[in-house]
């Protein structure tokens, strides 16, 4: 007669196997949709029904490598300025709204792209699209918001690069690695060029690259492709093209025929400082040990009162006591304090 427990275990194993196989098939081949709006905006939809959350990301095909020579840091600077508001949505309204509904938002810049994203409950997707579509071409910049934000970027450069030996070394290595390619530029920019960026520089860069036909919208989460397409056409679809962006023509690297070396002076100074601290600490420890040995030796030597008292003791007894004291001192206190094996003056 078949055992009921074995049958139950076999059935449970079969259900787990089918479920796992279905999960693996779903993860291996997500139902990704891709389409393009009439104004040139590309849209990618990645359904994920595990939680009622949606991630809304807008990527622009522009980064530090697309900056004009002499104006490094402009792509990153404009990323900061994109949060300064539009005529319809004043400064801070977008971020405050996302925060009030329990969402998250941020932005990032690289050599090849700049991205802006928000993560909220799925029912707020249309609102996110409306805000993002509005600032795609409607950004309003004045000197009152641009100049303070430039100081914020300079302080970020201080924190992330100037006060970070590892980041400074990486920056110098990138600059030495590429002879002609714009990847040699730091994404945050060279400080002396960041300091000279202006409102006009930011607006010119904005009008040159921020246009629907130079962006990709990615929506992932508890959504369907048809739903996203309807919302995108009702929001982003109303944004007109600002300009035609030509295909990228990046300078090419010449043949690498010479070696290049980047010495890390700040790291070398740190090593010298650390070595000096170690040596001074060792010297202090050795001096302390020497003083300790000296105090112990002085305590074992007789003073004037002791010598006077001993003069009254018979010679034979005195000699015996001195002999025993000498033997005791020789077993406890060497004549010269030993130098520790880990300290050498040479």
Steps between C-alpha positions, in 0.01 A plus 500: 500500500653840402618714790285823533792715622713404198212589268460840668872574472504398134200723424656797680826450311315489170317826577828670601669381181222635277493832689877540485507418130232758433691760701822429314325529164348833606833637622691378196263653244319810633232640275682823408326742266661777293339772291565858384271799529437741213743757645784246506492398867584131541305310765593169662253317728609218734202346684567368851190402695666396825411825681265793416796732441629673189842641409496788253833589338587753231843464339653770279769412249742759630780489753837640589655374176260720300609826665676777312873513566577745777160458668539171685242424768217659302294179465518437874428866578186491285388184679494707821319786332223273368350505850458880499148498363298617203238766447225245569673319785720731712820394671462219751143401408598184310730370775259591778211324327702180454600514866142557618376185328783294649704476180868524418681705238850582386715569197843404369751598233756289318726550200229391254161565659306690766209339681212602725282250685215470747356198681144516633176305524363411158201738518731803488661416164303759302599774745868408467474517121337841516772644723785350297352598166457857624866547588623328183479831315340743749787558744525857632843618618601829656825615654332485841482119476799431275773671704418334835474161328845550348636531853324174588674326209838644602448371853410160358826505305681578826333212681514235229832579332720768655489345849513139379849372402352196327267713285783739417716209387218358285445843344868530408510144367202562271657820371826319425336191352319677215703718265219629280168349610266714715487222760812667638277772650376452858120479512478761773741719299832671560461743787642804320244449222207430733562835667444679166171334402209740456125504454544553124726194479238285674212625284694448176585144602139439606354619169755300304440160659176496703237409245262199472684358199818476708347313796388152601218443748515177701206391714534185709263353755133418540394636159393381157646620172163628370445702818845658484461586132170677564648704786817581308310630200282717729802655676830467316325489165408868541865610527624630167847432367740778588775410258638220288788331676769374266653156555798500730838534336749422774872565440699180472808408697836488320723196532643461849877511445636639827456399861353748746549517875281678753682551832269539801666789691225525760531129577878531527461781751257287695752214512780732617273646769405152616867385508602803704220434746607137534868596556419771753271263685773236506755752631261607775444137601876433510563814709226397742656159540842656561360725774332202661823304506685801644245541781524136591881513504505817715265345756740207545802729571568599869458865605708697759289392798522138398879523460534661848295225661700233325828649632391398851455133399798266542705462186439128462124542536504807275695314234255210515200731468658688207581173329142382531367840382731496197390152406137606536551812288682310228211256473238781484663805337756488220776761502369659175140497382454285186381661177176352379542287189244709307685831554815591310647848481699422184 
